[in-house]
Amino acid sequence: MKKKLFITRKFPAQFVEPLEEHYDIEQWEEEETVIPRAKLLAAVANCEVLWVTIADQVDEELLSHAPNLKLVTNLAVGFNNIDVPALRKRGIMATNTPGVLTNTTADLVFGLLLATARRIPESERYLREGKWQSWYPMQLVGKDVSGATIGIIGMGRIGQAVARRAKGFDMKVLYHNRRRRHEAEEMYGFCYASLEELLTKSDFVVIMTPYNKDTVGLIGAKELALMQEDAVLINASRGGIIDENALYDTLKNGKLWAAGLDVFEQEPVALDHPLLTLPNVVVLPHIGSASLKTRTAMLMLNVNALMAYVQGKPLSNRID
C-alpha cells in the first residue's frame, strides 16, 4: 500500500510526478495562496508524510490532528515554522534544504544593500513619476558602499558568503556570531566584534542570524540607538529579529539612513504597515532564494528525502 503524502502548495509537476509511483498524493491546488488552516488540519488526518513551505505552521495543534505523521519535509533552510521539540516527542522526522541557497541568498542580500544605499528604487519611482526635470548636485545622493564597514550578525554559510562579496567592494568586515570563525578571519581578514561594537562601528548592518528564542527581538530600540545615524540596516534572514515598531520610529526620526527588508514578522506584510510609508525603506517579498536554479535544487532536496524515506534509506538534511 502506498504511503499517504500531502503537499501544502501546488508544486511543478516535474517534482511531484516521480513520487506518484510510491505515494498516494494529495496537494493544495493553489500555487500562490496558503492553504487555509482548517483545510490543512483536515488534510493531515490520515497522512504519513507532509511536504510544507515556510508559510505552514507545523505545531502542536497540527500534530494533534495527524496521528499517523512520520515525516515533515520543509521547502526552506530555516525551520522556525516547525515545532521541532514537538516532533521529537512524537518520533517524527523532519528535513530541510541547507547549502543550495547560500550564494543565491547572498547575491540578493548584496543587491538589497546596494539598492538601499544608492536609493535605486526611490530613483526609479522619481523618474517614472515625471519628477526628473534636471540634474543638480545633491539630487538623490546615496551612500558609498566601497570602502565602508559592514557588520554581519550571524556568520553561517550565507553570512560568510555576504562577507566575501563585501571584500570585493573593499569593505571592512565585522561580524558577530555565537562562536568565532577563526579560519575565515585568517583567510579573509574578517574581524570578530561584540554586538554593541558592531552596531556602533558599522556603516551597514546585515542580519543573517537564524530566528530562534535567542534572536527574537534581537534588534530593538536600544540596539538601533547604538547605530550611526547614516547607517543602513538590512534584514534578509527572518522577520521578528527586528522590532519593526522601533525600526519605524528610528527611521522616521532621522536616526538611521535607511533599511532594506526582504522579510517581515507577518508575511505577507500588510500594505498599511507603517514601514511601507517611508521612502528610505526598500522592501521585497521574501525572495532571498528565488532563482530558478536554486528553487529547483531546493525542491530536489525535498524530493530526494521523500524518495529515501519511502525506500527505507537514511535521510539527508535531517533537522535534529
PDB file of C-alpha atoms in Angstrom:
ATOM      1  CA  MET A   1       0.000   0.000   0.000  1.00  0.00           C
ATOM      2  CA  LYS A   2       1.302   3.459  -0.926  1.00  0.00           C
ATOM      3  CA  LYS A   3       2.107   5.935   1.807  1.00  0.00           C
ATOM      4  CA  LYS A   4      -0.139   8.977   2.092  1.00  0.00           C
ATOM      5  CA  LEU A   5       1.602  12.274   1.205  1.00  0.00           C
ATOM      6  CA  PHE A   6       0.007  15.695   1.485  1.00  0.00           C
ATOM      7  CA  ILE A   7       1.627  18.712  -0.227  1.00  0.00           C
ATOM      8  CA  THR A   8       0.614  22.123   1.057  1.00  0.00           C
ATOM      9  CA  ARG A   9       1.241  24.005  -2.193  1.00  0.00           C
ATOM     10  CA  LYS A  10       0.884  23.238  -5.895  1.00  0.00           C
ATOM     11  CA  PHE A  11       4.450  22.400  -6.888  1.00  0.00           C
ATOM     12  CA  PRO A  12       5.642  21.991 -10.501  1.00  0.00           C
ATOM     13  CA  ALA A  13       4.599  18.622 -11.933  1.00  0.00           C
ATOM     14  CA  GLN A  14       8.144  17.500 -12.728  1.00  0.00           C
ATOM     15  CA  PHE A  15       8.874  17.281  -8.992  1.00  0.00           C
ATOM     16  CA  VAL A  16       5.624  15.647  -7.956  1.00  0.00           C
ATOM     17  CA  GLU A  17       5.112  13.070 -10.721  1.00  0.00           C
ATOM     18  CA  PRO A  18       8.184  10.904  -9.866  1.00  0.00           C
ATOM     19  CA  LEU A  19       6.721  10.438  -6.377  1.00  0.00           C
ATOM     20  CA  GLU A  20       3.401   9.078  -7.616  1.00  0.00           C
ATOM     21  CA  GLU A  21       4.820   5.589  -8.016  1.00  0.00           C
ATOM     22  CA  HIS A  22       5.455   5.435  -4.277  1.00  0.00           C
ATOM     23  CA  TYR A  23       2.914   7.771  -2.692  1.00  0.00           C
ATOM     24  CA  ASP A  24      -0.792   8.365  -2.654  1.00  0.00           C
ATOM     25  CA  ILE A  25      -0.591  12.131  -3.163  1.00  0.00           C
ATOM     26  CA  GLU A  26      -2.959  14.939  -2.399  1.00  0.00           C
ATOM     27  CA  GLN A  27      -1.963  18.584  -2.718  1.00  0.00           C
ATOM     28  CA  TRP A  28      -3.416  22.029  -2.295  1.00  0.00           C
ATOM     29  CA  GLU A  29      -4.178  23.216  -5.808  1.00  0.00           C
ATOM     30  CA  GLU A  30      -3.264  26.882  -5.329  1.00  0.00           C
ATOM     31  CA  GLU A  31       0.302  27.881  -6.194  1.00  0.00           C
ATOM     32  CA  GLU A  32       0.191  31.425  -4.856  1.00  0.00           C
ATOM     33  CA  THR A  33      -2.019  31.141  -1.785  1.00  0.00           C
ATOM     34  CA  VAL A  34      -1.501  29.446   1.564  1.00  0.00           C
ATOM     35  CA  ILE A  35      -3.832  26.581   2.370  1.00  0.00           C
ATOM     36  CA  PRO A  36      -6.414  27.706   4.947  1.00  0.00           C
ATOM     37  CA  ARG A  37      -5.596  26.371   8.379  1.00  0.00           C
ATOM     38  CA  ALA A  38      -8.846  24.442   8.768  1.00  0.00           C
ATOM     39  CA  LYS A  39      -8.290  22.676   5.453  1.00  0.00           C
ATOM     40  CA  LEU A  40      -4.714  21.813   6.402  1.00  0.00           C
ATOM     41  CA  LEU A  41      -5.789  20.327   9.736  1.00  0.00           C
ATOM     42  CA  ALA A  42      -8.356  18.207   7.942  1.00  0.00           C
ATOM     43  CA  ALA A  43      -5.884  17.143   5.252  1.00  0.00           C
ATOM     44  CA  VAL A  44      -3.260  15.797   7.670  1.00  0.00           C
ATOM     45  CA  ALA A  45      -5.677  13.470   9.461  1.00  0.00           C
ATOM     46  CA  ASN A  46      -4.554  10.391   7.547  1.00  0.00           C
ATOM     47  CA  CYS A  47      -1.234  11.399   6.008  1.00  0.00           C
ATOM     48  CA  GLU A  48       2.084   9.788   6.891  1.00  0.00           C
ATOM     49  CA  VAL A  49       4.247  12.377   5.135  1.00  0.00           C
ATOM     50  CA  LEU A  50       3.780  16.144   4.902  1.00  0.00           C
ATOM     51  CA  TRP A  51       5.577  18.435   2.428  1.00  0.00           C
ATOM     52  CA  VAL A  52       5.380  22.059   3.595  1.00  0.00           C
ATOM     53  CA  THR A  53       6.666  25.558   2.945  1.00  0.00           C
ATOM     54  CA  ILE A  54       7.737  28.180   5.483  1.00  0.00           C
ATOM     55  CA  ALA A  55       4.197  29.567   5.425  1.00  0.00           C
ATOM     56  CA  ASP A  56       2.812  26.404   7.040  1.00  0.00           C
ATOM     57  CA  GLN A  57       2.970  26.111  10.813  1.00  0.00           C
ATOM     58  CA  VAL A  58       3.707  22.562  11.963  1.00  0.00           C
ATOM     59  CA  ASP A  59       2.894  22.869  15.649  1.00  0.00           C
ATOM     60  CA  GLU A  60       1.193  21.047  18.494  1.00  0.00           C
ATOM     61  CA  GLU A  61      -2.240  21.829  17.078  1.00  0.00           C
ATOM     62  CA  LEU A  62      -1.422  20.328  13.692  1.00  0.00           C
ATOM     63  CA  LEU A  63       0.298  17.299  15.196  1.00  0.00           C
ATOM     64  CA  SER A  64      -2.749  16.568  17.322  1.00  0.00           C
ATOM     65  CA  HIS A  65      -4.689  16.198  14.057  1.00  0.00           C
ATOM     66  CA  ALA A  66      -2.052  13.972  12.419  1.00  0.00           C
ATOM     67  CA  PRO A  67      -1.765  10.700  14.386  1.00  0.00           C
ATOM     68  CA  ASN A  68      -0.063   8.864  11.507  1.00  0.00           C
ATOM     69  CA  LEU A  69       2.536  11.509  10.642  1.00  0.00           C
ATOM     70  CA  LYS A  70       6.123  10.215  10.367  1.00  0.00           C
ATOM     71  CA  LEU A  71       7.959  12.768   8.221  1.00  0.00           C
ATOM     72  CA  VAL A  72       7.788  16.511   7.534  1.00  0.00           C
ATOM     73  CA  THR A  73       9.766  17.843   4.572  1.00  0.00           C
ATOM     74  CA  ASN A  74      10.290  21.617   4.627  1.00  0.00           C
ATOM     75  CA  LEU A  75      10.980  23.661   1.479  1.00  0.00           C
ATOM     76  CA  ALA A  76      13.366  26.059   3.239  1.00  0.00           C
ATOM     77  CA  VAL A  77      16.628  26.073   5.105  1.00  0.00           C
ATOM     78  CA  GLY A  78      15.092  27.866   8.097  1.00  0.00           C
ATOM     79  CA  PHE A  79      12.554  25.901  10.087  1.00  0.00           C
ATOM     80  CA  ASN A  80      11.039  28.284  12.621  1.00  0.00           C
ATOM     81  CA  ASN A  81       7.663  27.214  11.190  1.00  0.00           C
ATOM     82  CA  ILE A  82       8.226  23.753  12.675  1.00  0.00           C
ATOM     83  CA  ASP A  83       7.985  22.886  16.367  1.00  0.00           C
ATOM     84  CA  VAL A  84      10.984  20.565  16.372  1.00  0.00           C
ATOM     85  CA  PRO A  85      10.716  19.505  20.059  1.00  0.00           C
ATOM     86  CA  ALA A  86       7.074  18.541  19.472  1.00  0.00           C
ATOM     87  CA  LEU A  87       8.130  16.394  16.512  1.00  0.00           C
ATOM     88  CA  ARG A  88      10.902  14.749  18.512  1.00  0.00           C
ATOM     89  CA  LYS A  89       8.468  13.912  21.304  1.00  0.00           C
ATOM     90  CA  ARG A  90       6.357  12.010  18.791  1.00  0.00           C
ATOM     91  CA  GLY A  91       9.251  10.415  16.913  1.00  0.00           C
ATOM     92  CA  ILE A  92       8.512  12.377  13.734  1.00  0.00           C
ATOM     93  CA  MET A  93      11.419  13.178  11.423  1.00  0.00           C
ATOM     94  CA  ALA A  94      11.904  16.434   9.522  1.00  0.00           C
ATOM     95  CA  THR A  95      14.206  17.626   6.743  1.00  0.00           C
ATOM     96  CA  ASN A  96      15.120  20.987   5.231  1.00  0.00           C
ATOM     97  CA  THR A  97      17.167  22.370   2.315  1.00  0.00           C
ATOM     98  CA  PRO A  98      20.536  23.694   3.536  1.00  0.00           C
ATOM     99  CA  GLY A  99      23.530  24.596   1.396  1.00  0.00           C
ATOM    100  CA  VAL A 100      21.949  25.032  -2.015  1.00  0.00           C
ATOM    101  CA  LEU A 101      20.616  28.547  -1.455  1.00  0.00           C
ATOM    102  CA  THR A 102      23.733  30.120   0.058  1.00  0.00           C
ATOM    103  CA  ASN A 103      25.056  32.058  -2.925  1.00  0.00           C
ATOM    104  CA  THR A 104      21.662  32.994  -4.305  1.00  0.00           C
ATOM    105  CA  THR A 105      20.604  34.488  -0.986  1.00  0.00           C
ATOM    106  CA  ALA A 106      23.940  36.262  -0.544  1.00  0.00           C
ATOM    107  CA  ASP A 107      23.536  37.813  -4.009  1.00  0.00           C
ATOM    108  CA  LEU A 108      20.093  39.094  -3.024  1.00  0.00           C
ATOM    109  CA  VAL A 109      21.394  40.488   0.258  1.00  0.00           C
ATOM    110  CA  PHE A 110      24.085  42.440  -1.518  1.00  0.00           C
ATOM    111  CA  GLY A 111      21.651  43.606  -4.170  1.00  0.00           C
ATOM    112  CA  LEU A 112      19.327  44.836  -1.433  1.00  0.00           C
ATOM    113  CA  LEU A 113      22.224  46.583   0.270  1.00  0.00           C
ATOM    114  CA  LEU A 114      23.219  48.375  -2.944  1.00  0.00           C
ATOM    115  CA  ALA A 115      19.628  49.286  -3.787  1.00  0.00           C
ATOM    116  CA  THR A 116      19.119  50.753  -0.325  1.00  0.00           C
ATOM    117  CA  ALA A 117      22.429  52.591  -0.131  1.00  0.00           C
ATOM    118  CA  ARG A 118      22.102  54.167  -3.591  1.00  0.00           C
ATOM    119  CA  ARG A 119      18.339  54.759  -3.364  1.00  0.00           C
ATOM    120  CA  ILE A 120      17.746  52.803  -6.561  1.00  0.00           C
ATOM    121  CA  PRO A 121      14.011  52.009  -6.133  1.00  0.00           C
ATOM    122  CA  GLU A 122      13.353  55.565  -4.967  1.00  0.00           C
ATOM    123  CA  SER A 123      15.206  56.926  -8.002  1.00  0.00           C
ATOM    124  CA  GLU A 124      13.227  54.746 -10.369  1.00  0.00           C
ATOM    125  CA  ARG A 125       9.965  55.988  -8.860  1.00  0.00           C
ATOM    126  CA  TYR A 126      11.274  59.555  -9.186  1.00  0.00           C
ATOM    127  CA  LEU A 127      11.830  59.066 -12.911  1.00  0.00           C
ATOM    128  CA  ARG A 128       8.581  57.206 -13.612  1.00  0.00           C
ATOM    129  CA  GLU A 129       6.552  59.832 -11.741  1.00  0.00           C
ATOM    130  CA  GLY A 130       7.913  62.563 -14.006  1.00  0.00           C
ATOM    131  CA  LYS A 131       9.924  64.302 -11.294  1.00  0.00           C
ATOM    132  CA  TRP A 132      13.228  64.224 -13.208  1.00  0.00           C
ATOM    133  CA  GLN A 133      13.292  67.722 -14.693  1.00  0.00           C
ATOM    134  CA  SER A 134      17.013  68.497 -14.450  1.00  0.00           C
ATOM    135  CA  TRP A 135      20.293  67.453 -12.880  1.00  0.00           C
ATOM    136  CA  TYR A 136      21.537  69.095  -9.696  1.00  0.00           C
ATOM    137  CA  PRO A 137      24.435  68.245  -7.362  1.00  0.00           C
ATOM    138  CA  MET A 138      22.557  66.785  -4.366  1.00  0.00           C
ATOM    139  CA  GLN A 139      19.869  65.022  -6.368  1.00  0.00           C
ATOM    140  CA  LEU A 140      19.089  61.575  -4.890  1.00  0.00           C
ATOM    141  CA  VAL A 141      22.533  61.265  -3.319  1.00  0.00           C
ATOM    142  CA  GLY A 142      23.193  57.950  -1.613  1.00  0.00           C
ATOM    143  CA  LYS A 143      25.850  56.231   0.463  1.00  0.00           C
ATOM    144  CA  ASP A 144      29.077  54.774  -0.863  1.00  0.00           C
ATOM    145  CA  VAL A 145      29.441  51.041  -0.389  1.00  0.00           C
ATOM    146  CA  SER A 146      33.039  50.714  -1.481  1.00  0.00           C
ATOM    147  CA  GLY A 147      35.422  51.163   1.434  1.00  0.00           C
ATOM    148  CA  ALA A 148      32.651  51.206   4.046  1.00  0.00           C
ATOM    149  CA  THR A 149      32.391  48.977   7.123  1.00  0.00           C
ATOM    150  CA  ILE A 150      29.843  46.163   7.056  1.00  0.00           C
ATOM    151  CA  GLY A 151      28.740  44.386  10.218  1.00  0.00           C
ATOM    152  CA  ILE A 152      27.206  40.945   9.771  1.00  0.00           C
ATOM    153  CA  ILE A 153      25.151  39.453  12.587  1.00  0.00           C
ATOM    154  CA  GLY A 154      25.172  35.692  12.069  1.00  0.00           C
ATOM    155  CA  MET A 155      28.208  34.212  10.316  1.00  0.00           C
ATOM    156  CA  GLY A 156      26.857  30.953   8.971  1.00  0.00           C
ATOM    157  CA  ARG A 157      27.109  29.880   5.343  1.00  0.00           C
ATOM    158  CA  ILE A 158      25.118  32.827   3.994  1.00  0.00           C
ATOM    159  CA  GLY A 159      26.720  35.360   6.315  1.00  0.00           C
ATOM    160  CA  GLN A 160      30.176  34.284   5.178  1.00  0.00           C
ATOM    161  CA  ALA A 161      29.089  34.449   1.531  1.00  0.00           C
ATOM    162  CA  VAL A 162      27.879  38.025   2.070  1.00  0.00           C
ATOM    163  CA  ALA A 163      31.188  38.852   3.767  1.00  0.00           C
ATOM    164  CA  ARG A 164      33.190  37.517   0.810  1.00  0.00           C
ATOM    165  CA  ARG A 165      31.181  39.716  -1.537  1.00  0.00           C
ATOM    166  CA  ALA A 166      31.836  42.678   0.727  1.00  0.00           C
ATOM    167  CA  LYS A 167      35.585  42.121   0.425  1.00  0.00           C
ATOM    168  CA  GLY A 168      35.179  42.548  -3.329  1.00  0.00           C
ATOM    169  CA  PHE A 169      33.931  46.060  -2.568  1.00  0.00           C
ATOM    170  CA  ASP A 170      36.963  46.747  -0.364  1.00  0.00           C
ATOM    171  CA  MET A 171      34.747  46.806   2.700  1.00  0.00           C
ATOM    172  CA  LYS A 172      35.963  46.184   6.224  1.00  0.00           C
ATOM    173  CA  VAL A 173      34.029  43.198   7.582  1.00  0.00           C
ATOM    174  CA  LEU A 174      32.979  42.965  11.220  1.00  0.00           C
ATOM    175  CA  TYR A 175      30.888  40.046  12.376  1.00  0.00           C
ATOM    176  CA  HIS A 176      29.100  38.813  15.464  1.00  0.00           C
ATOM    177  CA  ASN A 177      28.326  35.145  15.934  1.00  0.00           C
ATOM    178  CA  ARG A 178      27.792  32.607  18.702  1.00  0.00           C
ATOM    179  CA  ARG A 179      31.279  31.303  18.039  1.00  0.00           C
ATOM    180  CA  ARG A 180      34.365  32.730  16.384  1.00  0.00           C
ATOM    181  CA  ARG A 181      35.128  31.854  12.786  1.00  0.00           C
ATOM    182  CA  HIS A 182      38.911  31.724  13.157  1.00  0.00           C
ATOM    183  CA  GLU A 183      39.558  30.143   9.765  1.00  0.00           C
ATOM    184  CA  ALA A 184      37.520  32.813   7.971  1.00  0.00           C
ATOM    185  CA  GLU A 185      39.292  35.523   9.972  1.00  0.00           C
ATOM    186  CA  GLU A 186      42.692  34.218   8.903  1.00  0.00           C
ATOM    187  CA  MET A 187      41.712  33.603   5.281  1.00  0.00           C
ATOM    188  CA  TYR A 188      39.728  36.788   4.559  1.00  0.00           C
ATOM    189  CA  GLY A 189      40.558  39.218   7.343  1.00  0.00           C
ATOM    190  CA  PHE A 190      37.083  39.284   8.884  1.00  0.00           C
ATOM    191  CA  CYS A 191      37.055  40.794  12.376  1.00  0.00           C
ATOM    192  CA  TYR A 192      35.001  39.479  15.281  1.00  0.00           C
ATOM    193  CA  ALA A 193      33.149  42.100  17.330  1.00  0.00           C
ATOM    194  CA  SER A 194      30.672  42.225  20.163  1.00  0.00           C
ATOM    195  CA  LEU A 195      27.150  43.103  19.112  1.00  0.00           C
ATOM    196  CA  GLU A 196      27.470  46.562  20.651  1.00  0.00           C
ATOM    197  CA  GLU A 197      30.780  47.254  18.890  1.00  0.00           C
ATOM    198  CA  LEU A 198      29.422  46.028  15.571  1.00  0.00           C
ATOM    199  CA  LEU A 199      26.338  48.228  15.783  1.00  0.00           C
ATOM    200  CA  THR A 200      28.383  51.251  16.793  1.00  0.00           C
ATOM    201  CA  LYS A 201      31.074  50.971  14.119  1.00  0.00           C
ATOM    202  CA  SER A 202      29.248  49.644  11.034  1.00  0.00           C
ATOM    203  CA  ASP A 203      28.045  51.698   8.085  1.00  0.00           C
ATOM    204  CA  PHE A 204      25.911  48.736   7.032  1.00  0.00           C
ATOM    205  CA  VAL A 205      24.436  46.177   9.424  1.00  0.00           C
ATOM    206  CA  VAL A 206      23.256  42.924   7.845  1.00  0.00           C
ATOM    207  CA  ILE A 207      21.187  40.417   9.808  1.00  0.00           C
ATOM    208  CA  MET A 208      21.864  36.821   8.830  1.00  0.00           C
ATOM    209  CA  THR A 209      21.276  35.021  12.117  1.00  0.00           C
ATOM    210  CA  PRO A 210      18.632  32.269  12.365  1.00  0.00           C
ATOM    211  CA  TYR A 211      15.329  33.056  14.051  1.00  0.00           C
ATOM    212  CA  ASN A 212      15.018  31.372  17.435  1.00  0.00           C
ATOM    213  CA  LYS A 213      14.268  32.153  21.075  1.00  0.00           C
ATOM    214  CA  ASP A 214      17.649  33.849  21.444  1.00  0.00           C
ATOM    215  CA  THR A 215      17.295  36.141  18.417  1.00  0.00           C
ATOM    216  CA  VAL A 216      13.636  37.165  18.506  1.00  0.00           C
ATOM    217  CA  GLY A 217      13.620  40.939  19.049  1.00  0.00           C
ATOM    218  CA  LEU A 218      17.422  40.981  18.938  1.00  0.00           C
ATOM    219  CA  ILE A 219      17.437  44.414  17.315  1.00  0.00           C
ATOM    220  CA  GLY A 220      15.179  46.736  19.279  1.00  0.00           C
ATOM    221  CA  ALA A 221      15.135  50.408  20.226  1.00  0.00           C
ATOM    222  CA  LYS A 222      18.244  50.082  22.400  1.00  0.00           C
ATOM    223  CA  GLU A 223      20.280  48.418  19.644  1.00  0.00           C
ATOM    224  CA  LEU A 224      19.047  50.791  16.933  1.00  0.00           C
ATOM    225  CA  ALA A 225      20.107  53.740  19.092  1.00  0.00           C
ATOM    226  CA  LEU A 226      23.675  52.432  19.025  1.00  0.00           C
ATOM    227  CA  MET A 227      23.857  52.619  15.231  1.00  0.00           C
ATOM    228  CA  GLN A 228      25.229  55.585  13.330  1.00  0.00           C
ATOM    229  CA  GLU A 229      22.580  57.991  12.073  1.00  0.00           C
ATOM    230  CA  ASP A 230      23.755  57.461   8.477  1.00  0.00           C
ATOM    231  CA  ALA A 231      23.892  53.656   8.786  1.00  0.00           C
ATOM    232  CA  VAL A 232      21.824  51.179   6.778  1.00  0.00           C
ATOM    233  CA  LEU A 233      20.114  48.124   8.254  1.00  0.00           C
ATOM    234  CA  ILE A 234      19.486  45.057   6.074  1.00  0.00           C
ATOM    235  CA  ASN A 235      17.432  42.006   7.053  1.00  0.00           C
ATOM    236  CA  ALA A 236      17.126  39.007   4.749  1.00  0.00           C
ATOM    237  CA  SER A 237      17.020  36.352   7.452  1.00  0.00           C
ATOM    238  CA  ARG A 238      13.658  36.210   9.224  1.00  0.00           C
ATOM    239  CA  GLY A 239      11.158  38.770  10.388  1.00  0.00           C
ATOM    240  CA  GLY A 240      10.804  39.093  14.149  1.00  0.00           C
ATOM    241  CA  ILE A 241      14.528  39.527  14.704  1.00  0.00           C
ATOM    242  CA  ILE A 242      13.978  43.285  14.353  1.00  0.00           C
ATOM    243  CA  ASP A 243      11.399  45.161  16.412  1.00  0.00           C
ATOM    244  CA  GLU A 244       9.553  46.691  13.454  1.00  0.00           C
ATOM    245  CA  ASN A 245       7.859  49.412  15.515  1.00  0.00           C
ATOM    246  CA  ALA A 246      11.197  50.522  16.912  1.00  0.00           C
ATOM    247  CA  LEU A 247      12.704  50.485  13.420  1.00  0.00           C
ATOM    248  CA  TYR A 248       9.876  52.667  12.094  1.00  0.00           C
ATOM    249  CA  ASP A 249      10.335  55.198  14.902  1.00  0.00           C
ATOM    250  CA  THR A 250      14.104  55.283  14.381  1.00  0.00           C
ATOM    251  CA  LEU A 251      13.821  55.845  10.632  1.00  0.00           C
ATOM    252  CA  LYS A 252      11.004  58.370  10.905  1.00  0.00           C
ATOM    253  CA  ASN A 253      13.011  60.413  13.397  1.00  0.00           C
ATOM    254  CA  GLY A 254      16.037  60.510  11.096  1.00  0.00           C
ATOM    255  CA  LYS A 255      18.209  58.366  13.345  1.00  0.00           C
ATOM    256  CA  LEU A 256      19.046  55.878  10.577  1.00  0.00           C
ATOM    257  CA  TRP A 257      19.796  56.405   6.892  1.00  0.00           C
ATOM    258  CA  ALA A 258      17.677  53.562   5.527  1.00  0.00           C
ATOM    259  CA  ALA A 259      16.597  49.948   5.817  1.00  0.00           C
ATOM    260  CA  GLY A 260      16.334  47.104   3.316  1.00  0.00           C
ATOM    261  CA  LEU A 261      13.942  44.296   4.232  1.00  0.00           C
ATOM    262  CA  ASP A 262      13.260  41.011   2.476  1.00  0.00           C
ATOM    263  CA  VAL A 263      11.415  39.576   5.483  1.00  0.00           C
ATOM    264  CA  PHE A 264       8.758  40.690   7.944  1.00  0.00           C
ATOM    265  CA  GLU A 265       7.305  39.474  11.207  1.00  0.00           C
ATOM    266  CA  GLN A 266       3.974  38.819   9.489  1.00  0.00           C
ATOM    267  CA  GLU A 267       4.084  37.667   5.886  1.00  0.00           C
ATOM    268  CA  PRO A 268       2.724  38.784   3.519  1.00  0.00           C
ATOM    269  CA  VAL A 269       3.272  42.188   5.093  1.00  0.00           C
ATOM    270  CA  ALA A 270       0.149  44.335   5.350  1.00  0.00           C
ATOM    271  CA  LEU A 271       0.051  47.135   2.788  1.00  0.00           C
ATOM    272  CA  ASP A 272      -0.762  49.604   5.561  1.00  0.00           C
ATOM    273  CA  HIS A 273       2.321  48.640   7.579  1.00  0.00           C
ATOM    274  CA  PRO A 274       4.000  51.869   8.773  1.00  0.00           C
ATOM    275  CA  LEU A 275       7.396  50.870   7.352  1.00  0.00           C
ATOM    276  CA  LEU A 276       5.915  50.843   3.843  1.00  0.00           C
ATOM    277  CA  THR A 277       5.109  54.553   4.151  1.00  0.00           C
ATOM    278  CA  LEU A 278       8.783  55.544   4.399  1.00  0.00           C
ATOM    279  CA  PRO A 279      10.717  56.418   1.218  1.00  0.00           C
ATOM    280  CA  ASN A 280      14.012  55.212   2.703  1.00  0.00           C
ATOM    281  CA  VAL A 281      12.801  51.644   3.237  1.00  0.00           C
ATOM    282  CA  VAL A 282      13.364  49.168   0.401  1.00  0.00           C
ATOM    283  CA  VAL A 283      11.078  46.154   0.701  1.00  0.00           C
ATOM    284  CA  LEU A 284      10.975  42.799  -1.080  1.00  0.00           C
ATOM    285  CA  PRO A 285       8.528  39.853  -0.829  1.00  0.00           C
ATOM    286  CA  HIS A 286      10.908  37.295   0.771  1.00  0.00           C
ATOM    287  CA  ILE A 287      12.763  36.416  -2.446  1.00  0.00           C
ATOM    288  CA  GLY A 288      16.168  35.585  -0.959  1.00  0.00           C
ATOM    289  CA  SER A 289      16.418  32.150  -2.612  1.00  0.00           C
ATOM    290  CA  ALA A 290      14.284  32.989  -5.638  1.00  0.00           C
ATOM    291  CA  SER A 291      16.403  31.961  -8.573  1.00  0.00           C
ATOM    292  CA  LEU A 292      15.292  29.193 -10.909  1.00  0.00           C
ATOM    293  CA  LYS A 293      18.451  27.172 -10.283  1.00  0.00           C
ATOM    294  CA  THR A 294      18.212  27.419  -6.510  1.00  0.00           C
ATOM    295  CA  ARG A 295      14.491  26.772  -6.156  1.00  0.00           C
ATOM    296  CA  THR A 296      14.926  23.718  -8.402  1.00  0.00           C
ATOM    297  CA  ALA A 297      17.762  22.480  -6.186  1.00  0.00           C
ATOM    298  CA  MET A 298      15.661  23.033  -3.050  1.00  0.00           C
ATOM    299  CA  LEU A 299      12.743  21.095  -4.475  1.00  0.00           C
ATOM    300  CA  MET A 300      15.066  18.269  -5.490  1.00  0.00           C
ATOM    301  CA  LEU A 301      16.468  18.010  -1.965  1.00  0.00           C
ATOM    302  CA  ASN A 302      12.913  17.551  -0.720  1.00  0.00           C
ATOM    303  CA  VAL A 303      12.149  15.002  -3.437  1.00  0.00           C
ATOM    304  CA  ASN A 304      15.310  13.062  -2.570  1.00  0.00           C
ATOM    305  CA  ALA A 305      14.297  12.984   1.090  1.00  0.00           C
ATOM    306  CA  LEU A 306      10.832  11.740   0.198  1.00  0.00           C
ATOM    307  CA  MET A 307      12.272   9.027  -2.033  1.00  0.00           C
ATOM    308  CA  ALA A 308      14.771   7.971   0.617  1.00  0.00           C
ATOM    309  CA  TYR A 309      12.028   7.686   3.207  1.00  0.00           C
ATOM    310  CA  VAL A 310       9.751   5.520   1.090  1.00  0.00           C
ATOM    311  CA  GLN A 311      12.697   3.291   0.151  1.00  0.00           C
ATOM    312  CA  GLY A 312      13.790   2.883   3.763  1.00  0.00           C
ATOM    313  CA  LYS A 313      17.108   4.686   3.255  1.00  0.00           C
ATOM    314  CA  PRO A 314      18.784   7.179   5.625  1.00  0.00           C
ATOM    315  CA  LEU A 315      17.560  10.745   5.210  1.00  0.00           C
ATOM    316  CA  SER A 316      19.941  13.548   4.363  1.00  0.00           C
ATOM    317  CA  ASN A 317      19.396  17.066   5.724  1.00  0.00           C
ATOM    318  CA  ARG A 318      17.534  15.929   8.811  1.00  0.00           C
ATOM    319  CA  ILE A 319      16.584  18.628  11.280  1.00  0.00           C
ATOM    320  CA  ASP A 320      17.937  17.426  14.624  1.00  0.00           C
TER     321      ASP A 320
END
